[in-house]
PDB file of N, CA and C in Angstrom:
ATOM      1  N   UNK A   1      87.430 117.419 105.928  1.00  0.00           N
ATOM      2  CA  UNK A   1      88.822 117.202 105.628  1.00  0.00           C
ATOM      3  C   UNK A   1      89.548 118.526 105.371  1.00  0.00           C
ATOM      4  N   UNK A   2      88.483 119.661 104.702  1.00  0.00           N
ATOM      5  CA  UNK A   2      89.576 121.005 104.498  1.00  0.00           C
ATOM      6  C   UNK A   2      90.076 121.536 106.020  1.00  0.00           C
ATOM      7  N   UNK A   3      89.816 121.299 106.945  1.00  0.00           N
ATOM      8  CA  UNK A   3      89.797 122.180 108.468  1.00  0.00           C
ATOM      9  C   UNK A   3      91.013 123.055 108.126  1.00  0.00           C
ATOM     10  N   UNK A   4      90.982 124.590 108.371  1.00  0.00           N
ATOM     11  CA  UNK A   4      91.922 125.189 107.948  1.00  0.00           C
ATOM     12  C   UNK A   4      93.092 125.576 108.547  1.00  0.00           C
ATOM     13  N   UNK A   5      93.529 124.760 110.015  1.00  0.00           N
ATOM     14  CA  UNK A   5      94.076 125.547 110.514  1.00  0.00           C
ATOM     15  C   UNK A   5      95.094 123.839 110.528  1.00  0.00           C
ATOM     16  N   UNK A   6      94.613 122.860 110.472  1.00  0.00           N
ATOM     17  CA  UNK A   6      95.699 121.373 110.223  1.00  0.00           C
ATOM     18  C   UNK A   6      96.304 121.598 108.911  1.00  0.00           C
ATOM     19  N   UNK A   7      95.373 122.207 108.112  1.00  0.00           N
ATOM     20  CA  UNK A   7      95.852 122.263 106.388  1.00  0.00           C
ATOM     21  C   UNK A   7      97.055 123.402 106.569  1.00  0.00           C
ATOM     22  N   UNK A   8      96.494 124.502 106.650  1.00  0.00           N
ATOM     23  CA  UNK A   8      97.976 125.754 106.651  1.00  0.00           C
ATOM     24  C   UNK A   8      98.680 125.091 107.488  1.00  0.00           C
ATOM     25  N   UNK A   9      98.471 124.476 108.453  1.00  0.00           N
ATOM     26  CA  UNK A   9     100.034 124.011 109.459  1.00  0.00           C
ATOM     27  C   UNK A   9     100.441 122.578 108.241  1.00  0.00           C
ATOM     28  N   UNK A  10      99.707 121.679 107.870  1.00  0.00           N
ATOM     29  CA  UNK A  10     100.597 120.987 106.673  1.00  0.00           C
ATOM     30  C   UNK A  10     101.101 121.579 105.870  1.00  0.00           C
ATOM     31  N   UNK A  11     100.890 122.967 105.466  1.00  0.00           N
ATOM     32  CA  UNK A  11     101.382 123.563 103.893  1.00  0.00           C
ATOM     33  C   UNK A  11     102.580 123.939 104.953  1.00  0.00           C
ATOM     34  N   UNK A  12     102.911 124.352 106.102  1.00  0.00           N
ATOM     35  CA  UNK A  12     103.717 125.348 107.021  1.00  0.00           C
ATOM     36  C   UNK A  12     104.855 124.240 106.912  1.00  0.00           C
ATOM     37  N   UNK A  13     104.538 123.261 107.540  1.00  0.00           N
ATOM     38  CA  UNK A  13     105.744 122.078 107.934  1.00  0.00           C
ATOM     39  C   UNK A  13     106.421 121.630 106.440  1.00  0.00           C
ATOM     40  N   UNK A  14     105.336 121.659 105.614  1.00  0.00           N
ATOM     41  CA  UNK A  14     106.240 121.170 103.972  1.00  0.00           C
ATOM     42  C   UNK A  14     107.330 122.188 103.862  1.00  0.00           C
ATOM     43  N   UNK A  15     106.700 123.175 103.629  1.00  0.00           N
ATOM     44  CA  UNK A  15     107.507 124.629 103.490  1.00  0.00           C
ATOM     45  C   UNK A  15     108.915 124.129 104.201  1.00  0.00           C
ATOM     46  N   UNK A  16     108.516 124.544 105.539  1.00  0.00           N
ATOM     47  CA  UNK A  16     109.673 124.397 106.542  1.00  0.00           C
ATOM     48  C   UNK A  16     110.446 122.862 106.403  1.00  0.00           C
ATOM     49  N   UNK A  17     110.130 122.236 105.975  1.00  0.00           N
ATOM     50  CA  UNK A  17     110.863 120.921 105.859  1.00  0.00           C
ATOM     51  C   UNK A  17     112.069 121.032 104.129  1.00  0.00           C
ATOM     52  N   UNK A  18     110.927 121.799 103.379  1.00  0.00           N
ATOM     53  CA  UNK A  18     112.190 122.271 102.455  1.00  0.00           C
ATOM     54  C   UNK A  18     113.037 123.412 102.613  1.00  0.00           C
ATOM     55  N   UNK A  19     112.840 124.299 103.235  1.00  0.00           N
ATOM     56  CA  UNK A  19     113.828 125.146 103.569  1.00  0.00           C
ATOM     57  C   UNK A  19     114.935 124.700 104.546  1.00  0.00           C
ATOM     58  N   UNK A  20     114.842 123.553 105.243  1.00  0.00           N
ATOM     59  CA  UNK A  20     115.438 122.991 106.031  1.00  0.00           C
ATOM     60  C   UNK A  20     116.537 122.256 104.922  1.00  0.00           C
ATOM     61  N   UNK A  21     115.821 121.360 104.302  1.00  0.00           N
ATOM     62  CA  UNK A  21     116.935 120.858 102.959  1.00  0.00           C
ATOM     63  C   UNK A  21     117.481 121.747 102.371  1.00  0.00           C
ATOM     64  N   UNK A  22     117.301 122.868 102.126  1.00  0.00           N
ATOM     65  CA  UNK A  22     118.366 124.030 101.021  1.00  0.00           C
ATOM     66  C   UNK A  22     118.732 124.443 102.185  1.00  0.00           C
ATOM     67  N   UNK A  23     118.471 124.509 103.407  1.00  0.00           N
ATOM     68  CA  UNK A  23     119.937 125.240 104.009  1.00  0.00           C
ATOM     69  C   UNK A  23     120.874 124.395 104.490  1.00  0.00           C
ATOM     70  N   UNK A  24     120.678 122.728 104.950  1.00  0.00           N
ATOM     71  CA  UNK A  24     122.138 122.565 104.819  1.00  0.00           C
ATOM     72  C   UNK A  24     121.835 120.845 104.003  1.00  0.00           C
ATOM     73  N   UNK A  25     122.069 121.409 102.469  1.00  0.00           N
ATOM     74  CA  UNK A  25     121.750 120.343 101.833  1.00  0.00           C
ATOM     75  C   UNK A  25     122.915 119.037 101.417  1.00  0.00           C
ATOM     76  N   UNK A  26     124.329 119.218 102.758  1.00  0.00           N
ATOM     77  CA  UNK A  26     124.995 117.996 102.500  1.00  0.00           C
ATOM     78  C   UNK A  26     124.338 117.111 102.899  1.00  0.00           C
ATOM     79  N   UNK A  27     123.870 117.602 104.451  1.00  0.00           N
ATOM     80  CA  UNK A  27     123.321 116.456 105.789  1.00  0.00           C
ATOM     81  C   UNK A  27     122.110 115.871 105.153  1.00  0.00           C
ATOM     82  N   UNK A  28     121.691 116.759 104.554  1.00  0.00           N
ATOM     83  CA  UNK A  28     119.835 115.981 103.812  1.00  0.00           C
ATOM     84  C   UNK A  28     120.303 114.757 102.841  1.00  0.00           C
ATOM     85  N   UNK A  29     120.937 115.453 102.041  1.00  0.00           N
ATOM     86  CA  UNK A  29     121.495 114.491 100.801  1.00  0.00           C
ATOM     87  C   UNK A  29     122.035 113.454 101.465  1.00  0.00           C
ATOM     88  N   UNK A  30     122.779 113.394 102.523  1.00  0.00           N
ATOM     89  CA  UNK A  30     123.410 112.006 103.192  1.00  0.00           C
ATOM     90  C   UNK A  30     122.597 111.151 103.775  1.00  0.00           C
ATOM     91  N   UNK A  31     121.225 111.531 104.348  1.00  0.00           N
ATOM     92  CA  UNK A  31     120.136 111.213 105.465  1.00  0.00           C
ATOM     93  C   UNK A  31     119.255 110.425 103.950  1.00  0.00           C
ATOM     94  N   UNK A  32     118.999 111.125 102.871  1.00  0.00           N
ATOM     95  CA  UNK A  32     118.080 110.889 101.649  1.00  0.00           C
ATOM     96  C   UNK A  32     118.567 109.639 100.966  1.00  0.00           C
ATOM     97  N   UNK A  33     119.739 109.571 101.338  1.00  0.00           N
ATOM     98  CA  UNK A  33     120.622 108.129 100.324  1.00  0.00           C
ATOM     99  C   UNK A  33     120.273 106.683 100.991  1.00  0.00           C
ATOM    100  N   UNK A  34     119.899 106.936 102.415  1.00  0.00           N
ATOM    101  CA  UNK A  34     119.379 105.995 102.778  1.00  0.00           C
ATOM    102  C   UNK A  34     117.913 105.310 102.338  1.00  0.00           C
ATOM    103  N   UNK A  35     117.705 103.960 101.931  1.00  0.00           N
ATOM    104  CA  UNK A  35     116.542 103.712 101.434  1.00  0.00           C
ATOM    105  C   UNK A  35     115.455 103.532 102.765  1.00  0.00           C
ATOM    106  N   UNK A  36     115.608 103.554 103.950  1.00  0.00           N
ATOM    107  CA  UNK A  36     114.740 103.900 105.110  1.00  0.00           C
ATOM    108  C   UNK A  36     114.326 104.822 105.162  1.00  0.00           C
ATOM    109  N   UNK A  37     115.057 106.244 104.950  1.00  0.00           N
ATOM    110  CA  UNK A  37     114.203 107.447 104.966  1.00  0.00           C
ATOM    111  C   UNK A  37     113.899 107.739 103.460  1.00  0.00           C
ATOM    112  N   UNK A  38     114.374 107.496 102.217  1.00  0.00           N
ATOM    113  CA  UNK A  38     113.761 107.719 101.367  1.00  0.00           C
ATOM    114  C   UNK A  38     112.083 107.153 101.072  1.00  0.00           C
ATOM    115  N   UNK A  39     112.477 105.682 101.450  1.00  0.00           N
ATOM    116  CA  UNK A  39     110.672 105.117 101.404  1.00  0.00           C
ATOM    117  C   UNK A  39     109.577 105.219 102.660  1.00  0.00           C
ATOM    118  N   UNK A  40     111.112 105.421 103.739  1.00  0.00           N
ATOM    119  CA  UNK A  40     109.722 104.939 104.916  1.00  0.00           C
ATOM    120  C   UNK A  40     109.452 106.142 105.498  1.00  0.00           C
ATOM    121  N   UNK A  41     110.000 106.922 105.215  1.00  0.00           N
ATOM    122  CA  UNK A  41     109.335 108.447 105.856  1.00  0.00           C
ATOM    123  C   UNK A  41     108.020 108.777 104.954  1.00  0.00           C
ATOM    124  N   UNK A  42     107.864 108.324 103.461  1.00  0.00           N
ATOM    125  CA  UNK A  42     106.144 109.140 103.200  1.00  0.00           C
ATOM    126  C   UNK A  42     105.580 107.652 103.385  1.00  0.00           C
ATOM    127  N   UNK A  43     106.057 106.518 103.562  1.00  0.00           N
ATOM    128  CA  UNK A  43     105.251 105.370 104.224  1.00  0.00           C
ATOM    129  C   UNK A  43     104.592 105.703 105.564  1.00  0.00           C
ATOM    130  N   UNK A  44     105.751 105.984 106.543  1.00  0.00           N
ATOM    131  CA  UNK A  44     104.993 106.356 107.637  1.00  0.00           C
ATOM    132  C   UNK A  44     103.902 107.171 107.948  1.00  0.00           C
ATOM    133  N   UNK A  45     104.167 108.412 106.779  1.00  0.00           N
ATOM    134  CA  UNK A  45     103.407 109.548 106.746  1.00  0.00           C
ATOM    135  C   UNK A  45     102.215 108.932 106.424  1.00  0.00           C
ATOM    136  N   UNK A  46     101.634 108.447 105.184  1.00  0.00           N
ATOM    137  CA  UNK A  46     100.993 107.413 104.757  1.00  0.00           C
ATOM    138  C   UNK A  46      99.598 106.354 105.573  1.00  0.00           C
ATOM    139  N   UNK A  47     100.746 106.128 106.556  1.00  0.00           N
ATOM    140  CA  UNK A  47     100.422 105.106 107.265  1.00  0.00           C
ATOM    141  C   UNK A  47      99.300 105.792 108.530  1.00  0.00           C
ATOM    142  N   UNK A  48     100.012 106.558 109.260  1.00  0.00           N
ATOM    143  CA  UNK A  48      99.319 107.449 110.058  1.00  0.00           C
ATOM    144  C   UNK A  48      98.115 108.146 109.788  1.00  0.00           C
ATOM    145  N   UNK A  49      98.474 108.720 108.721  1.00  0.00           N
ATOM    146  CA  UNK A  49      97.374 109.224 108.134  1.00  0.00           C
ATOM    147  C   UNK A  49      96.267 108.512 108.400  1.00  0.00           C
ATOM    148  N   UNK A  50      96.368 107.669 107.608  1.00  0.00           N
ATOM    149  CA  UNK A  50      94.972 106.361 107.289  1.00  0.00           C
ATOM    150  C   UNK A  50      94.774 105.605 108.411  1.00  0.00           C
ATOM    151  N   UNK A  51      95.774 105.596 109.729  1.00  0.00           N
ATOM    152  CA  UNK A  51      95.164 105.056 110.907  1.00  0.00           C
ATOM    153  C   UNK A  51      94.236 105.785 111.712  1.00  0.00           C
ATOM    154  N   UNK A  52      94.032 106.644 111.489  1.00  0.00           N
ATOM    155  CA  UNK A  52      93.295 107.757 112.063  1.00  0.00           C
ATOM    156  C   UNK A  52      92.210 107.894 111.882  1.00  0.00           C
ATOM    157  N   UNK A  53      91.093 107.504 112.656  1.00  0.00           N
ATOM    158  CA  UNK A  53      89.562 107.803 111.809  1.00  0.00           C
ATOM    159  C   UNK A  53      89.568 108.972 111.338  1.00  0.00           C
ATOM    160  N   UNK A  54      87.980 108.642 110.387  1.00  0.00           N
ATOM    161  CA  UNK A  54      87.639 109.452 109.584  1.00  0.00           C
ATOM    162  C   UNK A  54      86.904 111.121 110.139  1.00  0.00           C
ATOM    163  N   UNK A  55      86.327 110.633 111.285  1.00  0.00           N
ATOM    164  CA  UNK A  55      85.907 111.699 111.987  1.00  0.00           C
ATOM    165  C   UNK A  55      86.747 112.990 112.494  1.00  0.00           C
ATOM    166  N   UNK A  56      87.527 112.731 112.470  1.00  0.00           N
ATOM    167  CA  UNK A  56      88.870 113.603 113.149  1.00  0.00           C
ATOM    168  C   UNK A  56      89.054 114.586 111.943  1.00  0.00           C
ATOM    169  N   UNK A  57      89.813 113.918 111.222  1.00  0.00           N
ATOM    170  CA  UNK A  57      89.747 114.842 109.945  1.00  0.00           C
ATOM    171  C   UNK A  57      90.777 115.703 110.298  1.00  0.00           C
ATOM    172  N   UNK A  58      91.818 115.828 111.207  1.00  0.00           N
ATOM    173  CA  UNK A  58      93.201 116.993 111.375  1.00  0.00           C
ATOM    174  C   UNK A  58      93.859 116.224 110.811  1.00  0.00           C
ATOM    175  N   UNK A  59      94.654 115.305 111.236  1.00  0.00           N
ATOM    176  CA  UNK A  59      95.361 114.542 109.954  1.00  0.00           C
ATOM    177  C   UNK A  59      95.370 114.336 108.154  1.00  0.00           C
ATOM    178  N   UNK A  60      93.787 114.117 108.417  1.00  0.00           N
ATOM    179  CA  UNK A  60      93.793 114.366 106.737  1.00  0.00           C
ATOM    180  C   UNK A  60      94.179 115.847 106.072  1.00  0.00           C
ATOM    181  N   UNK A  61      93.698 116.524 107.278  1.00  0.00           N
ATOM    182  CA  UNK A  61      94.019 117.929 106.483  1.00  0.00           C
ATOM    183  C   UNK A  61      95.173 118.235 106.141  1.00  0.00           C
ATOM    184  N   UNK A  62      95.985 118.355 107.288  1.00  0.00           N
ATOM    185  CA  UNK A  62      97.453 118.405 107.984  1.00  0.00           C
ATOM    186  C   UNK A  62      98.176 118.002 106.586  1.00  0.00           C
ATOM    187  N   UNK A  63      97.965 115.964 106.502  1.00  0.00           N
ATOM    188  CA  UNK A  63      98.478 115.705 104.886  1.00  0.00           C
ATOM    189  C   UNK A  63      98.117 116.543 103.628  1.00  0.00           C
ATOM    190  N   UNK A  64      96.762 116.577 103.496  1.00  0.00           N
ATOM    191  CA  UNK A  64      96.205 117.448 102.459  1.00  0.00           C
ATOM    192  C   UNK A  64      97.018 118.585 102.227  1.00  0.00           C
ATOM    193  N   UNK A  65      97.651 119.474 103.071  1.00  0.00           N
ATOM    194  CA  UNK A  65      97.932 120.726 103.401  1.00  0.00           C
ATOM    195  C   UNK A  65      99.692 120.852 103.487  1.00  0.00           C
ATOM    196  N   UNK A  66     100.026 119.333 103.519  1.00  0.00           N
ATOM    197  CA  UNK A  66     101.205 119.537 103.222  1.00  0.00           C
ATOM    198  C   UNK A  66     101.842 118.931 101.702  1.00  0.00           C
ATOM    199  N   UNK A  67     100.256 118.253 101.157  1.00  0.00           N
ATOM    200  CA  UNK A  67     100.906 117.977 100.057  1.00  0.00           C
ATOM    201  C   UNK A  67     100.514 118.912  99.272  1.00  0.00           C
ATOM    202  N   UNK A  68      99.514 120.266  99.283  1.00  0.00           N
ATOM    203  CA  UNK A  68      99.598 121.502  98.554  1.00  0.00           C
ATOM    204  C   UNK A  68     100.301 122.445  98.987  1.00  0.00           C
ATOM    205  N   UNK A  69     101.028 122.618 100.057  1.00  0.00           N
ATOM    206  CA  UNK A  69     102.153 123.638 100.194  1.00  0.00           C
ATOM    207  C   UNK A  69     103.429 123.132  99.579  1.00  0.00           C
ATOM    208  N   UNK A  70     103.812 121.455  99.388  1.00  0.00           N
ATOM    209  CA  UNK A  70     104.946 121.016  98.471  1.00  0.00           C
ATOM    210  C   UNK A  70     104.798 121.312  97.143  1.00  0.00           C
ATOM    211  N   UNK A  71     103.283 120.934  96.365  1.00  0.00           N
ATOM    212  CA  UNK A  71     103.326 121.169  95.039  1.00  0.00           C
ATOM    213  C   UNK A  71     102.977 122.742  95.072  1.00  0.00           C
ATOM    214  N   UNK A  72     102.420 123.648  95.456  1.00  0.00           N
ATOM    215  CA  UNK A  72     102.829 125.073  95.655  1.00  0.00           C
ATOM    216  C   UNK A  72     104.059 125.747  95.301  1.00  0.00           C
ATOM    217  N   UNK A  73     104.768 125.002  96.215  1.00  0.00           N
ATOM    218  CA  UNK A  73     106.101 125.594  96.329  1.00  0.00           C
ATOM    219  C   UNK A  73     107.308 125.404  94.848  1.00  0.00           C
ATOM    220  N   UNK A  74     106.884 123.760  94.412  1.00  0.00           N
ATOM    221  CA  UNK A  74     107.127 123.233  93.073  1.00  0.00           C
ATOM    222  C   UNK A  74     106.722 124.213  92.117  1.00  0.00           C
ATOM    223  N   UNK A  75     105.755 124.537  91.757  1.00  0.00           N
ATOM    224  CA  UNK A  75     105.046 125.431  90.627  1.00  0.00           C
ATOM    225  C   UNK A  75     105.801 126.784  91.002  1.00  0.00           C
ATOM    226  N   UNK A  76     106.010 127.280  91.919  1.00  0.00           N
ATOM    227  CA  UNK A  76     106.739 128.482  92.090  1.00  0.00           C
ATOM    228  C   UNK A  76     107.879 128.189  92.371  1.00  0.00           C
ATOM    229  N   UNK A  77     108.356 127.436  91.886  1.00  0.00           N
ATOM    230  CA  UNK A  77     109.906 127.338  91.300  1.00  0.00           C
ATOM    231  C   UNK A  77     110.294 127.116  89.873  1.00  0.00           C
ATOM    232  N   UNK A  78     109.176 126.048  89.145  1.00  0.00           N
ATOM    233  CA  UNK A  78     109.007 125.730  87.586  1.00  0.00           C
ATOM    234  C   UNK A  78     108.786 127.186  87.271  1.00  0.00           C
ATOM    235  N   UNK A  79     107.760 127.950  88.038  1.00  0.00           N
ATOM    236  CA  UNK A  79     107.588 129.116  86.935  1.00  0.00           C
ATOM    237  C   UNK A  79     108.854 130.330  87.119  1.00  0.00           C
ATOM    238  N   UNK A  80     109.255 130.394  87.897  1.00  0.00           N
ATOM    239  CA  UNK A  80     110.447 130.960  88.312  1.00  0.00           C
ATOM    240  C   UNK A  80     109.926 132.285  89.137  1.00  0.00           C
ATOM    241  N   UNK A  81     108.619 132.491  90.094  1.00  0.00           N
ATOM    242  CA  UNK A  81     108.300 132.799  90.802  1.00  0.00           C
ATOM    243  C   UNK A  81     109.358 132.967  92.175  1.00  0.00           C
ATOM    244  N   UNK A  82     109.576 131.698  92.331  1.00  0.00           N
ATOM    245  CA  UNK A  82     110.445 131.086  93.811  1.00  0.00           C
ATOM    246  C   UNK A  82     111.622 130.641  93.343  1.00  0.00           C
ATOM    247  N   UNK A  83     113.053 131.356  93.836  1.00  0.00           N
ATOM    248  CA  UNK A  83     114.183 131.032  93.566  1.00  0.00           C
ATOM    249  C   UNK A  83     114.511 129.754  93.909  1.00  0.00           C
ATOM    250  N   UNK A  84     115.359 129.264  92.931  1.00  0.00           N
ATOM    251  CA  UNK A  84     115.571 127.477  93.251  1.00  0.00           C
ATOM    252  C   UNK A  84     115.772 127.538  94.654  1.00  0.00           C
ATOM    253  N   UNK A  85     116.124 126.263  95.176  1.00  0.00           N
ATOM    254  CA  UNK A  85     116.676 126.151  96.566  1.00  0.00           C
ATOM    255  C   UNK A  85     117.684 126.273  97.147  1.00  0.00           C
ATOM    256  N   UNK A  86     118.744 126.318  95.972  1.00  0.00           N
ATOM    257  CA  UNK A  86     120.163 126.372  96.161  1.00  0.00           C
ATOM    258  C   UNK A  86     120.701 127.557  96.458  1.00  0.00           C
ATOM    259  N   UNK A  87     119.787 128.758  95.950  1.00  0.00           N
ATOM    260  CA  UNK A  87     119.893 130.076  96.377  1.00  0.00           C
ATOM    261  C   UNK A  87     119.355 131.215  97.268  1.00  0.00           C
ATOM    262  N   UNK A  88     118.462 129.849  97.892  1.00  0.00           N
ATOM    263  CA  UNK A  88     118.039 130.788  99.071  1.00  0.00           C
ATOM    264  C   UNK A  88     119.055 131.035  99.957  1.00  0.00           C
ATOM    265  N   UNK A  89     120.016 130.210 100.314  1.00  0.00           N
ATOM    266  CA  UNK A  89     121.132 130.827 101.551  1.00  0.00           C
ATOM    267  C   UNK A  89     122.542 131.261 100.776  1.00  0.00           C
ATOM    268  N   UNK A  90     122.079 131.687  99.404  1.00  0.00           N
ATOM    269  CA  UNK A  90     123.418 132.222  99.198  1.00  0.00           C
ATOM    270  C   UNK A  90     124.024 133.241  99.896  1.00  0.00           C
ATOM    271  N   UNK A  91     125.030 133.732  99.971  1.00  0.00           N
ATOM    272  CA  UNK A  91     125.560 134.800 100.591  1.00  0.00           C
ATOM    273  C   UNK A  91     125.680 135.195  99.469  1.00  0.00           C
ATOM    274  N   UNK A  92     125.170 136.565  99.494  1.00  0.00           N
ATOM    275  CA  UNK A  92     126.174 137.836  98.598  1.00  0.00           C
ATOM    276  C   UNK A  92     127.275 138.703  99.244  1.00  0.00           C
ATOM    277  N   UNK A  93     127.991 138.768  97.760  1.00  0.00           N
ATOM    278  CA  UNK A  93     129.083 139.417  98.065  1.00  0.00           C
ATOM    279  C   UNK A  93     128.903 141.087  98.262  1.00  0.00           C
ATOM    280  N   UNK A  94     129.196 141.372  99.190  1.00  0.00           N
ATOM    281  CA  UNK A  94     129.316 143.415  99.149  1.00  0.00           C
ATOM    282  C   UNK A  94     129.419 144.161  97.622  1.00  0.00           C
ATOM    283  N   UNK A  95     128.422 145.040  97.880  1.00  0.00           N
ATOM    284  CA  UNK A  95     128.897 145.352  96.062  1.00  0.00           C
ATOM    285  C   UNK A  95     130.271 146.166  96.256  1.00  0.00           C
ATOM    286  N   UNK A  96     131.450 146.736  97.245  1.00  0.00           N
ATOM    287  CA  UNK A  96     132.681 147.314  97.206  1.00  0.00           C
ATOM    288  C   UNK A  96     132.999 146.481  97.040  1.00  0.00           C
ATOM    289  N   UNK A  97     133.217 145.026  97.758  1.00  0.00           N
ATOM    290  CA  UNK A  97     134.182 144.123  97.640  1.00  0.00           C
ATOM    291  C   UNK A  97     134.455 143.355  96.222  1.00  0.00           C
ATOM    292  N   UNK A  98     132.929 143.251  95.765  1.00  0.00           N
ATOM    293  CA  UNK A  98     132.777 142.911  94.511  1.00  0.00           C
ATOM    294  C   UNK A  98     133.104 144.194  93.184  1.00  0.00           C
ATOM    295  N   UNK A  99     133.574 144.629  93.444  1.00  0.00           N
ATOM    296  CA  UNK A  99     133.898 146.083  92.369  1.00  0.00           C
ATOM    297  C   UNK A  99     135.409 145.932  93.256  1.00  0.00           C
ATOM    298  N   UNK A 100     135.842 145.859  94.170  1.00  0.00           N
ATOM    299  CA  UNK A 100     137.370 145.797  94.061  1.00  0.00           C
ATOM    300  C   UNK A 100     137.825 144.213  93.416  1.00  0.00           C
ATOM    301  N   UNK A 101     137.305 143.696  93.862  1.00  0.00           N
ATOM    302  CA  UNK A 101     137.349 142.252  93.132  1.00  0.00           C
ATOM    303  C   UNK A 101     137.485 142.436  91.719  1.00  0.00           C
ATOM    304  N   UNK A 102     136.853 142.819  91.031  1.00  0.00           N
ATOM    305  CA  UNK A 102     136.135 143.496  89.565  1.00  0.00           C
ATOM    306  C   UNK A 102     137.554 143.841  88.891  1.00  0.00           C
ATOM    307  N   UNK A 103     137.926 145.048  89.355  1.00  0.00           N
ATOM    308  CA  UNK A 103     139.275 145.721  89.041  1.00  0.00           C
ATOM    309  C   UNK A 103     140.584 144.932  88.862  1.00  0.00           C
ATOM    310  N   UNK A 104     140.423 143.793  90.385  1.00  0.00           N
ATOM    311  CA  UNK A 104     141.791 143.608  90.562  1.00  0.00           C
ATOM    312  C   UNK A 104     141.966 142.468  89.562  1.00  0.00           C
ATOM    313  N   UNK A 105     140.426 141.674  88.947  1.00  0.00           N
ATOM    314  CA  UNK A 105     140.874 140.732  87.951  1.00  0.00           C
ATOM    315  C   UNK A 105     140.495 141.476  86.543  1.00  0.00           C
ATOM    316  N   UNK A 106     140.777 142.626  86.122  1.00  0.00           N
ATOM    317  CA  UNK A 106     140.808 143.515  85.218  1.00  0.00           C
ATOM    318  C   UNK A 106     139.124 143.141  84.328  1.00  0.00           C
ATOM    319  N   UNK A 107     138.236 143.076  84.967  1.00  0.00           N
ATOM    320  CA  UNK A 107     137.039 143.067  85.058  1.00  0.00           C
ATOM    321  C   UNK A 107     135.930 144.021  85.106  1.00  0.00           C
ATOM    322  N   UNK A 108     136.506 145.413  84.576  1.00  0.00           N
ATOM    323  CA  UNK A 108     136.025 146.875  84.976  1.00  0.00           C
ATOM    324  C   UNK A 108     134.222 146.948  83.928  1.00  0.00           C
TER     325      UNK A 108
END
């Protein structure tokens, strides 16, 4: 069940499936309100999984591997390791623009 190369590609796709939600987290939040993809997407996941013999063992990993790259990614955000999600696509501001900014709201 560890096979290492289904497991890092499950930890890869979790990853990438949350960075996908913090960068454009209206469309997720609108897609998430639905109770079809809220339950039946880790149903399906779920489901597949366990249809799959036991011999194969990429699937299990794959899951295995994406449910330790999610709680991974969790713990390095609780510990403050990994910036929340909301700030990975922040834009920063120029530090001139932000120092004329500064001035012009008497902010020196």
């Amino acid at each position: 069940m560890l096979r290492p190369v289904p497991f890092l590609g499950g930890a890869a796709v979790a990853v990438f499936v949350e960075v996908t939600f913090a960068r454009w987290p209206e469309r997720t939040t609108r897609l998430w309100r639905y109770p079809a993809i809220r339950f039946g997407s880790p149903l399906a996941l779920l489901a597949a999984t366990l249809s799959v013999g036991r011999r194969s063992g990429a699937p299990h990993a794959a899951t295995l591997g994406g449910l330790a790259g999610y709680f991974a990614l969790l713990i390095g955000i609780t510990t403050d390791v990994v910036p929340e999600p909301k700030q990975w696509f922040r834009r920063s501001v120029p530090d001139e623009r932000r120092a004329r900014d500064d001035v012009a709201h008497g902010r020196e």
